[in-house]
CSV table of C-alpha atoms and ligand atoms in Angstrom, one decimal:
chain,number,residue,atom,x,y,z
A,1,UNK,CA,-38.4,-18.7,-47.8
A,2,UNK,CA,-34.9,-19.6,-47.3
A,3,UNK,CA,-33.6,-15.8,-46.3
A,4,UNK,CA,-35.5,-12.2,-45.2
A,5,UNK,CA,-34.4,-8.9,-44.9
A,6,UNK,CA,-36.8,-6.7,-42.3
A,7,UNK,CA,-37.0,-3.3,-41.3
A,8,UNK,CA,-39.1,-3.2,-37.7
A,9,UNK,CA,-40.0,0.4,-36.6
A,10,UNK,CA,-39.4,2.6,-33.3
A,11,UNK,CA,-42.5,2.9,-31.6
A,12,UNK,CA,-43.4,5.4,-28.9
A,13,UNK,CA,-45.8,3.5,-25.9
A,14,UNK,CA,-48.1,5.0,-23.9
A,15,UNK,CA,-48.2,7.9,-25.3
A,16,UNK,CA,-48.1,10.4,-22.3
A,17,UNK,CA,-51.9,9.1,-20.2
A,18,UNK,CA,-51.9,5.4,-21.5
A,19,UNK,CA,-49.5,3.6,-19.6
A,20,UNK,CA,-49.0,-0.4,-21.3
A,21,UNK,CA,-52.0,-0.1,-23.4
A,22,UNK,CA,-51.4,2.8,-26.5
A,23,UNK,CA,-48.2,3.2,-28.4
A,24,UNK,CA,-47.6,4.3,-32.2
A,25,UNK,CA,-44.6,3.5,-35.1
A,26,UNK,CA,-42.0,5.7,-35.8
A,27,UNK,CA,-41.2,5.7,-39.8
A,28,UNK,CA,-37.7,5.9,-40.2
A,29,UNK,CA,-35.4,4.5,-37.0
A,30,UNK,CA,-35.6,0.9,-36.6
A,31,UNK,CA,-33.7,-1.9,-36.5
A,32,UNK,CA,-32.2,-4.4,-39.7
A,33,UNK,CA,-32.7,-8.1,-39.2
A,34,UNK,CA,-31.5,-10.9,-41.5
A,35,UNK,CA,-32.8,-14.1,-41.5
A,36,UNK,CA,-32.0,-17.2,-42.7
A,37,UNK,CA,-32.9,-21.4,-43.0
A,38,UNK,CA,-30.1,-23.3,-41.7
A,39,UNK,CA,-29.5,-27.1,-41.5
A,40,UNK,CA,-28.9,-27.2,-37.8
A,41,UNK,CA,-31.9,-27.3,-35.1
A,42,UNK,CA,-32.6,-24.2,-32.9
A,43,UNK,CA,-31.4,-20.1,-33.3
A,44,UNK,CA,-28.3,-18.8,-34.1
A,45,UNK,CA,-27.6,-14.5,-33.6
A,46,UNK,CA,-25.1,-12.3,-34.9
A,47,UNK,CA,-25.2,-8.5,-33.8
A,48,UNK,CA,-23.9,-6.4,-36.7
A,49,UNK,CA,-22.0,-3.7,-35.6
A,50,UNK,CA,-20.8,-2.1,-32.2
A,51,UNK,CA,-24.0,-4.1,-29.5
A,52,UNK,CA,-22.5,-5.8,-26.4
A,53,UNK,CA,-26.4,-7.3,-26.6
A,54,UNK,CA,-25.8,-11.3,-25.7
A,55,UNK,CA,-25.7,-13.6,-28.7
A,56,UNK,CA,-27.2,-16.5,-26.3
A,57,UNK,CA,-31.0,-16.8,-27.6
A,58,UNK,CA,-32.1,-17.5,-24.5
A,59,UNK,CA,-30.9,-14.1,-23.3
A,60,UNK,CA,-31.6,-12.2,-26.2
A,61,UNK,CA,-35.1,-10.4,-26.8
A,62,UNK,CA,-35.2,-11.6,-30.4
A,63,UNK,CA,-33.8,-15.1,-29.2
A,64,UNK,CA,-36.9,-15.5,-27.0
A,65,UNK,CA,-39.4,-15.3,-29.0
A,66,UNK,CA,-37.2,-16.9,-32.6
A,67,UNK,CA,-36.8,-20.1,-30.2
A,68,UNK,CA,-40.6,-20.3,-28.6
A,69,UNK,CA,-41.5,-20.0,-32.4
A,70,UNK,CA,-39.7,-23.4,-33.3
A,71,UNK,CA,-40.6,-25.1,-30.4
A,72,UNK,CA,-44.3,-24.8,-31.4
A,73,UNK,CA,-43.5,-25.7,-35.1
A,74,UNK,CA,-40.9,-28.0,-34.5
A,75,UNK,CA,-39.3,-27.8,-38.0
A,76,UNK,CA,-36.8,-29.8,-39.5
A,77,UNK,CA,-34.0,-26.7,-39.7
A,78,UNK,CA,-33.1,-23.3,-37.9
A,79,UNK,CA,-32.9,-19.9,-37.9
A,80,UNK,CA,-29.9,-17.5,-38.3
A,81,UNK,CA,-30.5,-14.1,-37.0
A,82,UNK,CA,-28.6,-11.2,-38.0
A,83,UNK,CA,-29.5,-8.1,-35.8
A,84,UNK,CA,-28.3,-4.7,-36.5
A,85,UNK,CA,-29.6,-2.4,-33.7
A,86,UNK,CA,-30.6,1.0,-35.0
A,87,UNK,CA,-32.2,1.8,-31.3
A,88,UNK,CA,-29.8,1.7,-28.6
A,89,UNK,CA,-31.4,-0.2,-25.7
A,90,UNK,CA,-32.9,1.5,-22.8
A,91,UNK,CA,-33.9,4.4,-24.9
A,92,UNK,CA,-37.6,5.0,-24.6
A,93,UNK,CA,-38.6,4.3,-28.3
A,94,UNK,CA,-38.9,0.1,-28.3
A,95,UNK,CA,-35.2,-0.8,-28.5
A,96,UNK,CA,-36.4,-4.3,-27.3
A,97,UNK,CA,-39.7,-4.8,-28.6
A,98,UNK,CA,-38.1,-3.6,-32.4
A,99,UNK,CA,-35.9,-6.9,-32.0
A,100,UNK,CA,-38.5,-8.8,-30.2
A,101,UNK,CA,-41.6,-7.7,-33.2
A,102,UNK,CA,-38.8,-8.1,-35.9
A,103,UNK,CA,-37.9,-11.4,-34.8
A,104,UNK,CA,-41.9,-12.5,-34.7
A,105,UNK,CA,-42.3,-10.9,-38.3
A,106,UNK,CA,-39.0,-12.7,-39.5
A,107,UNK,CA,-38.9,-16.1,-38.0
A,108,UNK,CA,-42.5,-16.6,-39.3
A,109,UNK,CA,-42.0,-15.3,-42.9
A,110,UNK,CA,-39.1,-18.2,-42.6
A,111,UNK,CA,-41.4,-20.7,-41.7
A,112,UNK,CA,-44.1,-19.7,-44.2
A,113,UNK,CA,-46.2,-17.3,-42.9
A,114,UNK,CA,-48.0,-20.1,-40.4
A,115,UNK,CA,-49.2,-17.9,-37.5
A,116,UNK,CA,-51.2,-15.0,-37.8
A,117,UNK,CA,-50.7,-11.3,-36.3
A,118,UNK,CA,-52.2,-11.4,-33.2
A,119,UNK,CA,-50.5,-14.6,-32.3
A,120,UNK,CA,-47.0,-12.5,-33.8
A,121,UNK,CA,-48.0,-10.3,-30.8
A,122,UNK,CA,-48.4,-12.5,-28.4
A,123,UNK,CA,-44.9,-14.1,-29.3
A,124,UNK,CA,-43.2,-10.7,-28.8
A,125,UNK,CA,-44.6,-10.0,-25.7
A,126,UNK,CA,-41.9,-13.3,-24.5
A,127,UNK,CA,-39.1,-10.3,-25.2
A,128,UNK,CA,-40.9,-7.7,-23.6
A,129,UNK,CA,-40.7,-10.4,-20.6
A,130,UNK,CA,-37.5,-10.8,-20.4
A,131,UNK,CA,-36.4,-7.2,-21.4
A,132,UNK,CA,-38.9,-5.6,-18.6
A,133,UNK,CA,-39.9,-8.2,-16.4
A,134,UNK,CA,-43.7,-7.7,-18.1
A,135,UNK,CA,-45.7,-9.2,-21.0
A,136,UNK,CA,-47.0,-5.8,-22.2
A,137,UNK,CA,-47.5,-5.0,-26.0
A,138,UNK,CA,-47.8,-1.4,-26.1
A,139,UNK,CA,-44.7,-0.9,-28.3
A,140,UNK,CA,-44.7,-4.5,-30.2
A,141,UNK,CA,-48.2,-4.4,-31.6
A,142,UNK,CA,-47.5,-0.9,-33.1
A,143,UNK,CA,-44.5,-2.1,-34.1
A,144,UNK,CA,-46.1,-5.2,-35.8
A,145,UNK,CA,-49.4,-3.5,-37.0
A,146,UNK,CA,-47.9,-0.2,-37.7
A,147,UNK,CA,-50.1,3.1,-36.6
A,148,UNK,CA,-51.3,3.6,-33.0
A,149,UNK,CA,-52.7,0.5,-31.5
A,150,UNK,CA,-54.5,0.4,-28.4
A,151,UNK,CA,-53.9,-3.2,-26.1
A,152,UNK,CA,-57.2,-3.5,-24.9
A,153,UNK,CA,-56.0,-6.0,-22.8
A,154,UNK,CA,-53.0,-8.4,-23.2
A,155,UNK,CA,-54.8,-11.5,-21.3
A,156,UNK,CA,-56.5,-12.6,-23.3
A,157,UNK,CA,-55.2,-10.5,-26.0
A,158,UNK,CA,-57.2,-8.0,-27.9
A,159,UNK,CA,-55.3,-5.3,-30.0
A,160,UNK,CA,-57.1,-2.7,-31.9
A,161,UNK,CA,-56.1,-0.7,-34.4
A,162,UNK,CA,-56.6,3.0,-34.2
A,163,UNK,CA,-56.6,5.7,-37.2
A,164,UNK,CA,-53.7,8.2,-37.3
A,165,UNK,CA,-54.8,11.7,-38.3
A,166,UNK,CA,-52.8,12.4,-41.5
A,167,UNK,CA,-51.0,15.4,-40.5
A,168,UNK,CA,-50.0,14.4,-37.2
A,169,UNK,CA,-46.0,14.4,-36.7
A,170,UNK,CA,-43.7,13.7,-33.9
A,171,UNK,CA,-40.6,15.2,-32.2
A,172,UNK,CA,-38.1,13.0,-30.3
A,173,UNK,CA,-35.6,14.0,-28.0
A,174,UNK,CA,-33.1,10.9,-27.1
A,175,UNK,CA,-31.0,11.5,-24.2
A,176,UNK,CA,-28.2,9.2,-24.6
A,177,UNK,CA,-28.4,7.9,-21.3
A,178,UNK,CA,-29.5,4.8,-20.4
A,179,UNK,CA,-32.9,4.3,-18.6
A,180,UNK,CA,-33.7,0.3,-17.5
A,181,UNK,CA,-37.5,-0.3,-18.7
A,182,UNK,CA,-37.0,-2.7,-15.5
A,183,UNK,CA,-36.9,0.2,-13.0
A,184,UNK,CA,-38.3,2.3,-14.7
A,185,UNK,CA,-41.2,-0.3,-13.7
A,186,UNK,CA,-40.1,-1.0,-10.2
A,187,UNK,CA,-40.1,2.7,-8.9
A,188,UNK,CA,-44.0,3.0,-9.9
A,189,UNK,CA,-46.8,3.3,-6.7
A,190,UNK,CA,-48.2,0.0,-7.2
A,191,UNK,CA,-51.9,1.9,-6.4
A,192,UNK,CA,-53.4,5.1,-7.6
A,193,UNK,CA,-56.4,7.4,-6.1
A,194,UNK,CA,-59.9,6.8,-7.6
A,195,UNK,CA,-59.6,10.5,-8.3
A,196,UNK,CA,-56.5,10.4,-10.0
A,197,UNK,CA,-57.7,7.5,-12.2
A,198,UNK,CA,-60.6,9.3,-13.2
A,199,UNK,CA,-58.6,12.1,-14.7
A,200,UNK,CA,-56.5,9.6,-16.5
A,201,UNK,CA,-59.3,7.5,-17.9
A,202,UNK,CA,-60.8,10.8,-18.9
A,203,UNK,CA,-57.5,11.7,-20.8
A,204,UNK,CA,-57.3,8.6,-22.7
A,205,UNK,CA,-60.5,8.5,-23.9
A,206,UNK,CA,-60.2,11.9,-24.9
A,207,UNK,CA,-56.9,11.1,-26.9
A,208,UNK,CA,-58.6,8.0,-28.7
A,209,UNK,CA,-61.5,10.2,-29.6
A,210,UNK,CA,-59.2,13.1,-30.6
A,211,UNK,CA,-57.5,10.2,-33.0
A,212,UNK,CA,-60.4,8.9,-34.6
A,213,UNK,CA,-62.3,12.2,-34.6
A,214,UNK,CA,-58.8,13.7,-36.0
A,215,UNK,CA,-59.1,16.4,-33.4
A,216,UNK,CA,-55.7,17.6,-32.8
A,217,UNK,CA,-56.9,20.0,-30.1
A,218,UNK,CA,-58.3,17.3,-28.2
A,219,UNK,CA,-55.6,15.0,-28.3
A,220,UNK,CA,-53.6,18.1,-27.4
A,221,UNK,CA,-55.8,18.5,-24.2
A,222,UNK,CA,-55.4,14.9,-23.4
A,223,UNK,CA,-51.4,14.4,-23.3
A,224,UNK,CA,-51.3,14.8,-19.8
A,225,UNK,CA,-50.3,11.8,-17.6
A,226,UNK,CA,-50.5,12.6,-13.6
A,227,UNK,CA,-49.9,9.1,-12.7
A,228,UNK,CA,-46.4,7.1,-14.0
A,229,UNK,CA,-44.9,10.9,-15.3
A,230,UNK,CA,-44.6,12.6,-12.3
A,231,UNK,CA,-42.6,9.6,-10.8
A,232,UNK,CA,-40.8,8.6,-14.1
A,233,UNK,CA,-39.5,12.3,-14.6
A,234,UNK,CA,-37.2,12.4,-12.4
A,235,UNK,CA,-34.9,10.2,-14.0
A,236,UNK,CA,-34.5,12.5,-17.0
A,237,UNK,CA,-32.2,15.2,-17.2
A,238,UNK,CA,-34.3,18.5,-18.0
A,239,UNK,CA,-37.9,17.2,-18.3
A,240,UNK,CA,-40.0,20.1,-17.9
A,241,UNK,CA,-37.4,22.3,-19.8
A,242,UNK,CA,-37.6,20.4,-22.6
A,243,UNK,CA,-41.9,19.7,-22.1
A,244,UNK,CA,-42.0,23.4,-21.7
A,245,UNK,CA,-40.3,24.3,-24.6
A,246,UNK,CA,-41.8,22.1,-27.1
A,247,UNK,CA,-45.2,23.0,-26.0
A,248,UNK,CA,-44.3,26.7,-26.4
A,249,UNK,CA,-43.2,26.1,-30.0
A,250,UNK,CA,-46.3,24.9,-30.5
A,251,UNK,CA,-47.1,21.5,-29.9
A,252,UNK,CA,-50.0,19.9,-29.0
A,253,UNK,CA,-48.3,18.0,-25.8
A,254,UNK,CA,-45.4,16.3,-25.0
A,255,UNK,CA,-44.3,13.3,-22.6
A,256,UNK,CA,-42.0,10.8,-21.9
A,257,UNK,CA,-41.8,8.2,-24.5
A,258,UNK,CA,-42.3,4.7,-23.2
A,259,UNK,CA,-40.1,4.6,-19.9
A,260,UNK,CA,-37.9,6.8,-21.1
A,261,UNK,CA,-35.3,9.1,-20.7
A,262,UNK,CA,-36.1,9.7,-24.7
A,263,UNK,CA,-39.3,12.7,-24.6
A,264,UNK,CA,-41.5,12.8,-27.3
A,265,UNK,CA,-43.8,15.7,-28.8
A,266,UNK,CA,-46.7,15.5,-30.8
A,267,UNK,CA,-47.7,18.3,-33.2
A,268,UNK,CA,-49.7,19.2,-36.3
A,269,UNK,CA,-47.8,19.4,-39.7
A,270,UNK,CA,-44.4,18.7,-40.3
A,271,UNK,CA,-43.3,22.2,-40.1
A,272,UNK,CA,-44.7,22.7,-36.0
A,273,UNK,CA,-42.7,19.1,-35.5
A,274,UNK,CA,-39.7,20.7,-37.0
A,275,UNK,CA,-39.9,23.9,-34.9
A,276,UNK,CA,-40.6,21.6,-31.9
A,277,UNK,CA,-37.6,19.2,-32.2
A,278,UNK,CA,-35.8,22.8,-32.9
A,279,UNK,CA,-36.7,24.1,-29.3
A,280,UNK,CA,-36.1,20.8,-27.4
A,281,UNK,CA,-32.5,20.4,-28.7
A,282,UNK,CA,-32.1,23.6,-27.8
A,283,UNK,CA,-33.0,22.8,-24.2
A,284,UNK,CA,-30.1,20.2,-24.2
A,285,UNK,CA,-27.7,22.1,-26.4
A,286,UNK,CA,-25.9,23.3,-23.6
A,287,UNK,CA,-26.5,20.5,-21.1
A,288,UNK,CA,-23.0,18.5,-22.0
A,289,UNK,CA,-25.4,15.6,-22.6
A,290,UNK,CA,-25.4,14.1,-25.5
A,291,UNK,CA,-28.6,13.6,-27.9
A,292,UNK,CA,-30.2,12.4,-30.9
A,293,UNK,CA,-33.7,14.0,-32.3
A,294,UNK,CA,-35.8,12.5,-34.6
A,295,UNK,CA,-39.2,14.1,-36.4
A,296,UNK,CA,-41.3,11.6,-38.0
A,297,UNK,CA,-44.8,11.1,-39.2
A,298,UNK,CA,-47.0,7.9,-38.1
A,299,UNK,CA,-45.4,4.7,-39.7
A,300,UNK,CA,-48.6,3.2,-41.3
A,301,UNK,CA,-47.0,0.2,-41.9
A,302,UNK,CA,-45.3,-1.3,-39.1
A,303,UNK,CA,-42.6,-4.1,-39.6
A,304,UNK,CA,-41.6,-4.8,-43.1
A,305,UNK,CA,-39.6,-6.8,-45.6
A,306,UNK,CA,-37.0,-4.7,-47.4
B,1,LIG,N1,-45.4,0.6,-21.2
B,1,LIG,C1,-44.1,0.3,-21.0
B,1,LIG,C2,-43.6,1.1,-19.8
B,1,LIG,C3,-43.3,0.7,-22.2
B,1,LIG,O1,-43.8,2.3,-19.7
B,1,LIG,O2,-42.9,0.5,-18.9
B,1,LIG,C4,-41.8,0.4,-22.0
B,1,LIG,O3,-41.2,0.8,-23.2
């Protein structure tokens, strides 16, 4: 394939309890990338549109993982990327994992499909290293795999693929402020009480049952996160206004998404969603801070050629 057109999804990780292991895919925000065969060795990027993101592949989350790619094939030509960023960075919903899954996706459909999915993941973590400081895969392996997908463990890597309930929809608030995955990382206790784990633990198997078992009470009861929430929280504007409202429209829980400041709610049916996104933008209506919201159902599909 000489040139490739992608779509690679927004993805909401840990999904309030499971911190670096659970995430889902958005359907419709996401970034574009073009790519394309050149005669000259190595990566070339363009940013489409208004990104101040750094063109230097060694710097870029996409450039990362495009130029580990060709080091292991060692082809005779190169890669062109063309990103256009339809996540602003330091969002909460996989700004850097879209670019670092889309690049996987793209570079390999370029070089003739030679690596398989799971080894896809394991290239994208190299962006979520240089984006966060961490190899974590909570929002590229949705993003790759599409659905919820649960990182059983990134070393050595085991991803599994968990069912969505069909009428399960989210809400998104998007602050547009910016919130550094780095320290949003950095300002976490580095150990939790037994007691506190066992709550969590509890609360994510609870949400994993409620997803296979399509259980919306119970993954309703099991959005709650007393560990890397009541820390993260306080770098977003309005939090429990906004978590309070959404739950009294009616979802089944709400959270931050990924390291935030973006807060996400999950509800049943597309209506409840509506309502939801509704009463959290009415919670920032009059805060002078600007916001975007999204409602989307579970991207099945993950990244995709367009
Ligand atoms: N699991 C990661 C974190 C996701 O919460 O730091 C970052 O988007």
């Amino acid at each position: 394939m000489d040139e490739v057109k992608i779509f690679s999804p927004a993805t909401v990780a840990n999904v309030s309890c499971a911190f670096d292991i659970l995430g889902f895919a958005l359907e419709e925000v996401g970034d574009e990338m073009i790519f394309q065969k050149i005669p000259q060795k190595g990566v070339v990027i363009e940013m489409a549109g208004n990104s101040d993101l750094s063109t230097v592949p060694e710097e870029n989350v996409a450039g990362v993982v495009a130029l580990a790619m060709l080091k292991k094939v060692q082809p005779s030509f190169g890669v062109k990327m063309i990103i256009k960023k339809g996540i602003k960075p330091g969002s909460g919903i996989g700004s850097s994992a879209a670019s670092a899954s889309g690049a996987a996706f793209g570079v390999n459909k370029i070089l003739g499909d030679v690596f398989s999915m799971k080894e896809l993941v394991e290239f994208s973590m190299l962006g979520e290293a240089l984006a966060s400081g961490v190899r974590h895969a909570d929002n590229t392996a949705p993003a790759l795999y599409g659905g919820f997908t649960l990182v059983r463990s990134v070393d050595p890597l085991d991803v599994v693929t968990i069912p969505s309930p069909k009428n399960l929809f989210v809400s998104i608030l998007h602050p547009q402020i910016e919130v550094k995955t780095l320290y949003a990382r950095k300002i976490l206790k580095k150990s939790v009480l037994l007691k506190d784990a066992v709550k969590q633990w509890g609360n994510i198997a609870g949400l994993i049952s409620g997803l296979f078992k399509e259980d919306y009470a119970l993954i309703g009861r099991s959005l709650q996160d007393i560990i890397v929430e009541p820390i993260r929280s306080i770098l977003i504007p309005l939090f429990p206004e906004v978590k309070k409202a959404a739950v009294e429209a009616g979802a089944l829980g709400s959270g931050i998404s990924g390291s935030g400041p973006s807060m996400f709610a999950l509800s049943e049916g597309k209506e409840t969603a509506v309502r939801v996104a509704e009463a959290m933008k009415q919670v920032y209506a009059e805060s002078g801070i600007d916001y975007e919201i999204h409602v989307s159902g579970i991207n099945a599909e993950g990244v995709k050629v367009i």
